[in-house]
mmCIF file of C-alpha atoms and ligand atoms in Angstrom:
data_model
loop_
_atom_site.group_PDB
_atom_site.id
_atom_site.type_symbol
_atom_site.label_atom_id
_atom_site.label_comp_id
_atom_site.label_asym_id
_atom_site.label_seq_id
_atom_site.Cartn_x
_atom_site.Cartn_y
_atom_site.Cartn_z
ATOM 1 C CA UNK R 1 -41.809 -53.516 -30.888
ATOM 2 C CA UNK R 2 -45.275 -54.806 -31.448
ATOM 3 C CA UNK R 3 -47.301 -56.488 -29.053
ATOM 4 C CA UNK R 4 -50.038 -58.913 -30.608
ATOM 5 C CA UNK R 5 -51.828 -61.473 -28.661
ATOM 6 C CA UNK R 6 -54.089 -63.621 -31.766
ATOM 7 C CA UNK R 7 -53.307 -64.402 -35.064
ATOM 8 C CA UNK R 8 -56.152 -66.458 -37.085
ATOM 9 C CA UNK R 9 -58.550 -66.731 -39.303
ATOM 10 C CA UNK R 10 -62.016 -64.903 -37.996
ATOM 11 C CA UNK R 11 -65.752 -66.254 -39.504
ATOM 12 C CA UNK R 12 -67.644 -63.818 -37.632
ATOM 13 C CA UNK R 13 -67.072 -59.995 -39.060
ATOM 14 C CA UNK R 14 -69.488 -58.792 -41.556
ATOM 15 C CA UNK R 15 -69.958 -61.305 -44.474
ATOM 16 C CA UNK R 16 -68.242 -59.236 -46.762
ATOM 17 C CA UNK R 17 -64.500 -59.146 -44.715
ATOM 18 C CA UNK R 18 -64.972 -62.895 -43.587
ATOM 19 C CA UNK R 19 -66.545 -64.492 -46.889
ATOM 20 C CA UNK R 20 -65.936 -68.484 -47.064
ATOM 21 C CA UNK R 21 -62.240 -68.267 -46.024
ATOM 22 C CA UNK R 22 -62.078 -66.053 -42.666
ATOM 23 C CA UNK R 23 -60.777 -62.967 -42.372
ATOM 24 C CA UNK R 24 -56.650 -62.356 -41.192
ATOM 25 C CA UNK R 25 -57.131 -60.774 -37.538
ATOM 26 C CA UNK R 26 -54.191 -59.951 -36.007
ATOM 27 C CA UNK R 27 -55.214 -58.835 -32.657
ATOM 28 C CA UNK R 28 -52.803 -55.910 -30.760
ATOM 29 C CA UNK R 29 -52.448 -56.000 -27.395
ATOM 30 C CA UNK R 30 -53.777 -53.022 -25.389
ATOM 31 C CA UNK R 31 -56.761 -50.366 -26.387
ATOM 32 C CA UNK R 32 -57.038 -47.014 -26.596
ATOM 33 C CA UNK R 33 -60.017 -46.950 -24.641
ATOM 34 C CA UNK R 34 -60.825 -48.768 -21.664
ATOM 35 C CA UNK R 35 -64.722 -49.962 -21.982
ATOM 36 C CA UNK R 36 -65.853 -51.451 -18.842
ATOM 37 C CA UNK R 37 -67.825 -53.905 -20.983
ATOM 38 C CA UNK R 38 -64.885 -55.082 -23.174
ATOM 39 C CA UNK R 39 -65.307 -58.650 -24.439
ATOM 40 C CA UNK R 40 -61.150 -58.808 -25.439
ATOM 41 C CA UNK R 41 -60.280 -57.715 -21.690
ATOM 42 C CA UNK R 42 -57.560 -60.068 -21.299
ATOM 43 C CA UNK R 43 -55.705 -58.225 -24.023
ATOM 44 C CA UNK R 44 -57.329 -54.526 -24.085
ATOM 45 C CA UNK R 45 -56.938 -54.292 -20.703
ATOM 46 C CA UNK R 46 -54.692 -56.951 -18.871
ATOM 47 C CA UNK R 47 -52.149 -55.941 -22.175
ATOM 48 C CA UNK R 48 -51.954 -60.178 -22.717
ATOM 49 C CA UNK R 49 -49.922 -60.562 -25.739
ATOM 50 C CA UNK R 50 -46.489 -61.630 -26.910
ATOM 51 C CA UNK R 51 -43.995 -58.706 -28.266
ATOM 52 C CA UNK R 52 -42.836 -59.304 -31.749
ATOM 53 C CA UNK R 53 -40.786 -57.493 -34.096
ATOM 54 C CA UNK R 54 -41.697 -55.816 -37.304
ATOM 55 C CA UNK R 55 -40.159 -58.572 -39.624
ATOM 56 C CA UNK R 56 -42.579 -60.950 -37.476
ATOM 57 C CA UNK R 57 -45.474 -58.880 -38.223
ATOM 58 C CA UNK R 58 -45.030 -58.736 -41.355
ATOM 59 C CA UNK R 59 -44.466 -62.335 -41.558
ATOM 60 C CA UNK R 60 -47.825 -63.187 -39.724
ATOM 61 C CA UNK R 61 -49.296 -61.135 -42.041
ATOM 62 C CA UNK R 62 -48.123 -63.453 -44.901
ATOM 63 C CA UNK R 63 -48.982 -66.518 -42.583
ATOM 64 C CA UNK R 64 -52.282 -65.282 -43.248
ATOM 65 C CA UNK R 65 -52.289 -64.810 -46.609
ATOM 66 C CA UNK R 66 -51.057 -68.510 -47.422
ATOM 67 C CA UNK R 67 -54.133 -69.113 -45.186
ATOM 68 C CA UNK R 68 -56.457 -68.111 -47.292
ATOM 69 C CA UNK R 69 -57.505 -64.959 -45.478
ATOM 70 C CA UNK R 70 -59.948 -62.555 -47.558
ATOM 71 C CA UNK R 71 -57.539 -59.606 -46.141
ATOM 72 C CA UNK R 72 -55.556 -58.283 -43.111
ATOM 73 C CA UNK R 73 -57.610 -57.381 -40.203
ATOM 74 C CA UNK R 74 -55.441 -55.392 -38.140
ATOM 75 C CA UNK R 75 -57.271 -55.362 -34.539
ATOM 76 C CA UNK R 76 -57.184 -52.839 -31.986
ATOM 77 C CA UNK R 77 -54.583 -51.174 -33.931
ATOM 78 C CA UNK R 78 -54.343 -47.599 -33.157
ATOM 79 C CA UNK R 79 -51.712 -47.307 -30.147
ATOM 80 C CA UNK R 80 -49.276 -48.849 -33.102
ATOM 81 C CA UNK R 81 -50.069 -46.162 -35.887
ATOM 82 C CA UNK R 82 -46.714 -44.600 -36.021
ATOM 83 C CA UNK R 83 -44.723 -48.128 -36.031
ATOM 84 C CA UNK R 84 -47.370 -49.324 -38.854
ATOM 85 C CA UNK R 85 -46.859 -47.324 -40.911
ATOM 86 C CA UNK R 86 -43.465 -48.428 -41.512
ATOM 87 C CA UNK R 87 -44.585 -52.129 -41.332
ATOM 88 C CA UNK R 88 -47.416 -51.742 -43.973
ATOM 89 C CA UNK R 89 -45.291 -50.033 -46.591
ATOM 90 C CA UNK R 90 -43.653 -53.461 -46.278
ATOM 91 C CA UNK R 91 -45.962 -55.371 -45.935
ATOM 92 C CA UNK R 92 -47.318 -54.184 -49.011
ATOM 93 C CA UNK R 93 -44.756 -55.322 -51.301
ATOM 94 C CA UNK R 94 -45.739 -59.198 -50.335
ATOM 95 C CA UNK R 95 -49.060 -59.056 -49.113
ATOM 96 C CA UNK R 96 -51.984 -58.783 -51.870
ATOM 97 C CA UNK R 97 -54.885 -58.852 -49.794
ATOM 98 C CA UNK R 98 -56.599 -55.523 -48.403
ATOM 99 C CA UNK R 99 -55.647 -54.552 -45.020
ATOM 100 C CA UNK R 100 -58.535 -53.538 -42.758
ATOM 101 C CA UNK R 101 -58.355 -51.097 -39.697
ATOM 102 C CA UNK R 102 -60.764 -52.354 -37.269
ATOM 103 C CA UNK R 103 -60.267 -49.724 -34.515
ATOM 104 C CA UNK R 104 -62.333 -48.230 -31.671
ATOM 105 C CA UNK R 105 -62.827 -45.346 -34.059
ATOM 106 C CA UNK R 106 -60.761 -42.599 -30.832
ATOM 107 C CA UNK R 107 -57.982 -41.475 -32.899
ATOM 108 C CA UNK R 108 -56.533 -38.199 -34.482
ATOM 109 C CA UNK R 109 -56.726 -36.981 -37.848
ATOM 110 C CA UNK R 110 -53.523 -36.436 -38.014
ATOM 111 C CA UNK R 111 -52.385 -40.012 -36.750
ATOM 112 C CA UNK R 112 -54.796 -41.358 -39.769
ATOM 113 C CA UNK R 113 -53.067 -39.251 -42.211
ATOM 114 C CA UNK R 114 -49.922 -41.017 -41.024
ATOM 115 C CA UNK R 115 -51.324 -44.086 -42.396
ATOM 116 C CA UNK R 116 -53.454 -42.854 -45.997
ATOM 117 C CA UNK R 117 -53.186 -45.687 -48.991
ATOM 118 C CA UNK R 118 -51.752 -48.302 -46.788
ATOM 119 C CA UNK R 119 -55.038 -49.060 -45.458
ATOM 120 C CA UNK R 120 -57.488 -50.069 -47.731
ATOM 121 C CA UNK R 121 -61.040 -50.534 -45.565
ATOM 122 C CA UNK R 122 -61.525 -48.262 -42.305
ATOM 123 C CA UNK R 123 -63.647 -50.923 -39.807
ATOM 124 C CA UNK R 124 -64.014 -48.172 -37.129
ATOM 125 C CA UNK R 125 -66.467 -48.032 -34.110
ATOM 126 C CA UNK R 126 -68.526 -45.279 -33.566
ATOM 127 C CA UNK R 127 -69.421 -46.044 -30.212
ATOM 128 C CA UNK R 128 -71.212 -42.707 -28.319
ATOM 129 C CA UNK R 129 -72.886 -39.489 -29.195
ATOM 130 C CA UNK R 130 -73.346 -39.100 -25.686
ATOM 131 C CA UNK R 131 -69.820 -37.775 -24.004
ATOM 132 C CA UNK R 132 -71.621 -38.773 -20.212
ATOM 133 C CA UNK R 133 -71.785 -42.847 -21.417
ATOM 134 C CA UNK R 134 -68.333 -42.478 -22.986
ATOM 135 C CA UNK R 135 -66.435 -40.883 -20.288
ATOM 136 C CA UNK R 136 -68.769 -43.485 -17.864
ATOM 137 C CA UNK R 137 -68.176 -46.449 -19.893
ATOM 138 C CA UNK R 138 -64.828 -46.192 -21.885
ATOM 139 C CA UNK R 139 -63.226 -43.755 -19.755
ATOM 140 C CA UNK R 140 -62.300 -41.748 -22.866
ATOM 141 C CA UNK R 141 -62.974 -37.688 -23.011
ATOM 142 C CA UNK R 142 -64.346 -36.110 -25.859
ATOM 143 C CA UNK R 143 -65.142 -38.680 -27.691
ATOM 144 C CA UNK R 144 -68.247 -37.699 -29.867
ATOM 145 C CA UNK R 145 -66.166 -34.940 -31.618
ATOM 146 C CA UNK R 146 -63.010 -37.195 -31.667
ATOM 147 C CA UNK R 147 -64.620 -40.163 -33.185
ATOM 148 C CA UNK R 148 -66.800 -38.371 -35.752
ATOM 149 C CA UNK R 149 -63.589 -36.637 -37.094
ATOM 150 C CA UNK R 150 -61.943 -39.613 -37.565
ATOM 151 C CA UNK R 151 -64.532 -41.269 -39.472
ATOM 152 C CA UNK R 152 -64.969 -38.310 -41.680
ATOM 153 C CA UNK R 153 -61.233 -38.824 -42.592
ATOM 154 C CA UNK R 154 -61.613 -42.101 -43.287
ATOM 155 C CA UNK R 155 -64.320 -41.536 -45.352
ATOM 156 C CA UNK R 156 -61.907 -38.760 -47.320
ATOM 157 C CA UNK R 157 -59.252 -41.638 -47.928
ATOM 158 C CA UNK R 158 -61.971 -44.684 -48.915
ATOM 159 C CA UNK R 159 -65.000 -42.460 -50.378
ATOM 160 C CA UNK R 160 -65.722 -45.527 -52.326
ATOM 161 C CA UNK R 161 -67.011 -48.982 -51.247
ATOM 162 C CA UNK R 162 -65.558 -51.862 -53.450
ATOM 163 C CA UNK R 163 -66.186 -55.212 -53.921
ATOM 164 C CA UNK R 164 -64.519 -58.070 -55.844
ATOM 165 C CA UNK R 165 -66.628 -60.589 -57.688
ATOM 166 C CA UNK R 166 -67.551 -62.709 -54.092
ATOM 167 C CA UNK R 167 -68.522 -59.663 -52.401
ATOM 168 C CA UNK R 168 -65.700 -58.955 -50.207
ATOM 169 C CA UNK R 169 -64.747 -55.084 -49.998
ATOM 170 C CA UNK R 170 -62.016 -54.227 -51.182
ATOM 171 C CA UNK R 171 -61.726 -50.861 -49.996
ATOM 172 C CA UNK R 172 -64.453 -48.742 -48.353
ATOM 173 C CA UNK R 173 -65.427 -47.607 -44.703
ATOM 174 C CA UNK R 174 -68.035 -49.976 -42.266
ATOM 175 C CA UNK R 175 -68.590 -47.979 -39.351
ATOM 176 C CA UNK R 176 -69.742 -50.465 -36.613
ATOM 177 C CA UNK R 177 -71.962 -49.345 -33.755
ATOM 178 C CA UNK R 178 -72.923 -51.803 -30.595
ATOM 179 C CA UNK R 179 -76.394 -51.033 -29.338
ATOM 180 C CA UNK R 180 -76.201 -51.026 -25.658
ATOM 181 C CA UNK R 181 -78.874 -51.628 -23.171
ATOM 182 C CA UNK R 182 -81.230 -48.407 -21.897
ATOM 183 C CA UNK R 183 -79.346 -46.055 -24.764
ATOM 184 C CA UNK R 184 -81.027 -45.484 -27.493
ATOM 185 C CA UNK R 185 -80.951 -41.684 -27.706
ATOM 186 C CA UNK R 186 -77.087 -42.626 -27.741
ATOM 187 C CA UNK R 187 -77.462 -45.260 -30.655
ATOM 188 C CA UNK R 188 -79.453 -42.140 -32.805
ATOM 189 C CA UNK R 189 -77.115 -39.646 -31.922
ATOM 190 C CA UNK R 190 -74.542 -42.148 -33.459
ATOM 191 C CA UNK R 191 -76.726 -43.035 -36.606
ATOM 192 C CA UNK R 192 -77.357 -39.505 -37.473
ATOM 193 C CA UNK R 193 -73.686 -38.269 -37.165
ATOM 194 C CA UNK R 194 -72.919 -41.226 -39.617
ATOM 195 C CA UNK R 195 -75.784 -39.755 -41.933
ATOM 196 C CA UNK R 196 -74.226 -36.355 -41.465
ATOM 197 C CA UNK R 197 -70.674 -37.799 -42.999
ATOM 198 C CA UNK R 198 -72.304 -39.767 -45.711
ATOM 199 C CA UNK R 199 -75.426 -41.650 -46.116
ATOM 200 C CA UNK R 200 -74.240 -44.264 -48.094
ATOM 201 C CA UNK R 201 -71.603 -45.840 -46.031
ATOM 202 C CA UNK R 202 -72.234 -48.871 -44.643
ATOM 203 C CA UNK R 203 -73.261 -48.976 -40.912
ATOM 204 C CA UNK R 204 -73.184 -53.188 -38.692
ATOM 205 C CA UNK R 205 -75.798 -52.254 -36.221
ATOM 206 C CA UNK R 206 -74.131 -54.551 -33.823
ATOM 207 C CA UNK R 207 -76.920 -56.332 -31.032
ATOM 208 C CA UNK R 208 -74.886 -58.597 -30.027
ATOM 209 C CA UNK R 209 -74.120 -57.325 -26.217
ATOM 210 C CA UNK R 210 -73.667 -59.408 -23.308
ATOM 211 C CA UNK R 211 -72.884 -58.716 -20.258
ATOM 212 C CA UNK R 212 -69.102 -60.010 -18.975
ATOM 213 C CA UNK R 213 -68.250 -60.294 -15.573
ATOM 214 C CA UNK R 214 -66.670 -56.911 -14.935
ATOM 215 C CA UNK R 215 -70.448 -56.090 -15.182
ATOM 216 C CA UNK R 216 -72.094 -58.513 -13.857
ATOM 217 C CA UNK R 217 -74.147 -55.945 -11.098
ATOM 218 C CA UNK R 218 -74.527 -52.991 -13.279
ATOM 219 C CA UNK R 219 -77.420 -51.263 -13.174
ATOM 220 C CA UNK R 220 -77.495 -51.259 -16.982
ATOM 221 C CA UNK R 221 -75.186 -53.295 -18.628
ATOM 222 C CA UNK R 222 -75.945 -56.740 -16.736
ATOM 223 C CA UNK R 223 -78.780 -57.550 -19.196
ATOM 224 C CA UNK R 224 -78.612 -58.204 -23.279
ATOM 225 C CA UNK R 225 -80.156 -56.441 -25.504
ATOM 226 C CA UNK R 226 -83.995 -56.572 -25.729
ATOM 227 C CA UNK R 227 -85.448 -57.133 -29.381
ATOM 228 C CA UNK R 228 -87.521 -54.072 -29.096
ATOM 229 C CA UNK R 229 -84.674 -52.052 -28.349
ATOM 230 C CA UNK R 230 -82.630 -53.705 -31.617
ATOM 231 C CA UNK R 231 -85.939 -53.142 -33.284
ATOM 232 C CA UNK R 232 -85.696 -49.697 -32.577
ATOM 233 C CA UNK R 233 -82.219 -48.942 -33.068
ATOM 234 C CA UNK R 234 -83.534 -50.804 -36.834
ATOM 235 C CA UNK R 235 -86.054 -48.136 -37.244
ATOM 236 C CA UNK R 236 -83.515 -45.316 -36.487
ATOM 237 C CA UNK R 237 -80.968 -46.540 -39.223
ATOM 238 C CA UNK R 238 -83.362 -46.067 -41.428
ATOM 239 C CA UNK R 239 -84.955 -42.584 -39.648
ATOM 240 C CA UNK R 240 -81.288 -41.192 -40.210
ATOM 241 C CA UNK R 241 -81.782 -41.831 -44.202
ATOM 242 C CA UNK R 242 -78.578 -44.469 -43.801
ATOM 243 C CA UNK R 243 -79.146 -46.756 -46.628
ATOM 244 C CA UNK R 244 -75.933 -49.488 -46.402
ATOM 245 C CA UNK R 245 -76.070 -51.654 -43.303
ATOM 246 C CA UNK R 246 -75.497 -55.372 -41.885
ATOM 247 C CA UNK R 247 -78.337 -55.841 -38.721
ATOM 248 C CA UNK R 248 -77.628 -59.517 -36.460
ATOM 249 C CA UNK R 249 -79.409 -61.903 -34.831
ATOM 250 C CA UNK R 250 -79.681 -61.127 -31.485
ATOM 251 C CA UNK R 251 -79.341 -64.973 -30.714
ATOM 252 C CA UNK R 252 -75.483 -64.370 -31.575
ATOM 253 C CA UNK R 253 -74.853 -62.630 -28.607
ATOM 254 C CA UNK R 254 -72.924 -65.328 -26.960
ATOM 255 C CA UNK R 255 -69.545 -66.040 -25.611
ATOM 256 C CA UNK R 256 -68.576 -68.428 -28.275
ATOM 257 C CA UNK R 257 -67.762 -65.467 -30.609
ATOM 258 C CA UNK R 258 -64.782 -63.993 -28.568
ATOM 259 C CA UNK R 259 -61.792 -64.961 -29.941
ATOM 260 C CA UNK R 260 -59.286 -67.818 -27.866
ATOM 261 C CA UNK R 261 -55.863 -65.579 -26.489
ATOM 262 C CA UNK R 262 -53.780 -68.869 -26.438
ATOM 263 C CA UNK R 263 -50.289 -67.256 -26.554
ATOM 264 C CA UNK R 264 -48.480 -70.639 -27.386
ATOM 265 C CA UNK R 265 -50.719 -70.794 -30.726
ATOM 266 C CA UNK R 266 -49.059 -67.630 -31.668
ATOM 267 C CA UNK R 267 -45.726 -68.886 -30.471
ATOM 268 C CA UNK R 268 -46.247 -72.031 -32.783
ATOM 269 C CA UNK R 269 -46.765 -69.665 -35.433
ATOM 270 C CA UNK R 270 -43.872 -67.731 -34.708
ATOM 271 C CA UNK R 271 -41.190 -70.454 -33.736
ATOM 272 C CA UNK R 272 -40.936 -68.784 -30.486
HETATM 273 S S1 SF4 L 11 -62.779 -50.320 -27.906
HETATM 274 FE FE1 SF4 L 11 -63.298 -52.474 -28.095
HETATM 275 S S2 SF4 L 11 -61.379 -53.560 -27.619
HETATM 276 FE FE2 SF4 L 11 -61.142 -51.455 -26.874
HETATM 277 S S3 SF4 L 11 -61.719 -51.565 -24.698
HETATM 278 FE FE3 SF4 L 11 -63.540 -50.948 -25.896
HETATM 279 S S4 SF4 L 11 -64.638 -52.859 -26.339
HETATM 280 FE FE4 SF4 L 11 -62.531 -53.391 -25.700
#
């Protein structure tokens, strides 16, 4: 069984997944990592959702399509690889649309290899260079050399960034980073590992932190984002010899963006 906790249409990825129409998201319950900072905690952490079967899945999936999605934004995906796998060969066969990984970019090779030409764009994190903030923040060991394996394999499968004729990829890699506050030398480490896979894939330099309530009294994460520090980070993008990126308006950084968990909207959906 799956365990999903949103299905919708999303206006606020990258212009290129979201377009006019919204992009697919179906958001799994539970993470792989637990960030202390997580804007999705309900679900990442508290595991919020609704269990649903594969022929459910698959059937949001189409929900979406007859939406008018741009493509399938699988959310938060990763603790489901094995079971996708089976659902996305299926899924295939009805939906038409490409199907986006949008993952916290802590995975195994081998796990991604489970899932090669049933994905069709990689929308992975790339969260830490520094091991210290990951294991202090997310809890998760390792994760430098973890995370930049995984993106190196997702550049193997999707070496090439395509668009159709309105600009929405239809198969490539976006690694996304979130600047955080007072870590810079964490947001270069990032920038240059990306440079190190491939200078041409496309990097969202994400500025839109805010602090939730879990971190309300941190020393550092109870404050945004200054625009000197996104400024910065900016200037190291480019430092790194990256040459593909999305940047934000810090003025985004607000609660409005993060997505509504209402589990009777997905039970409408479903007939539940
Ligand atoms: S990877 Fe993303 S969804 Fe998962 S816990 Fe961290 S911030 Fe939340």
């Amino acid at each position: 069984m799956f365990k999903i906790a949103r299905v919708g249409l999303h206006h606020f990825e990258e212009p290129c997944l979201s377009g006019k129409r919204g992009s697919g998201t179906i958001f799994f319950s539970g993470c792989n990592l637990r960030c202390v900072f997580c804007q999705n905690f309900e679900i990442s952490h508290g595991g919020k959702g609704l269990e649903v079967s594969e022929d459910e899945l698959i059937y949001c999936m189409e929900y979406l399509q007859d939406l008018g999605a741009h493509n399938i934004n699988l959310v938060t995906p990763s603790n489901y690889t094995v079971l996708l796998e089976s659902a996305l060969k299926r899924a295939k066969q009805t939906v038409k649309f490409p199907v986006v990984w949008n993952s916290s970019g802590y995975e195994t090779v081998q796990n991604l290899k489970k899932i090669e030409g049933l994905v069709d764009v990689y929308l992975p994190d790339f969260k830490y260079s520094d091991d210290v903030l990951a294991w202090e923040y997310s809890h998760a060991k390792g994760y430098y050399e973890v995370a930049k394996k995984a993106i190196a394999e997702m550049r193997r499968q999707r070496p090439n960034d395509v668009f159709d004729n309105d600009g929405i990829m239809q198969e490539g890699v976006i690694v996304r980073h979130l600047v955080l506050p007072d870590a810079l030398e964490n947001t270069r480490g990032v920038l240059n590992a990306i440079a190190e896979i491939d200078k041409d894939m496309f990097v969202s330099l994400m500025g839109q932190y805010f602090p939730t309530p879990a971190v309300k009294d941190h020393i550092k994460l109870s404050r945004r984002l200054t625009a000197e520090e996104y400024e910065e980070a900016t200037d190291m993008f480019f430092e790194a010899g990256l040459k593909n990126g999305f940047s934000q308006e810090l003025d985004s950084a607000t609660e409005e963006y993060v997505p509504d968990f209402d589990l009777d909207l997905l039970k409408n959906i479903l007939n539940k």
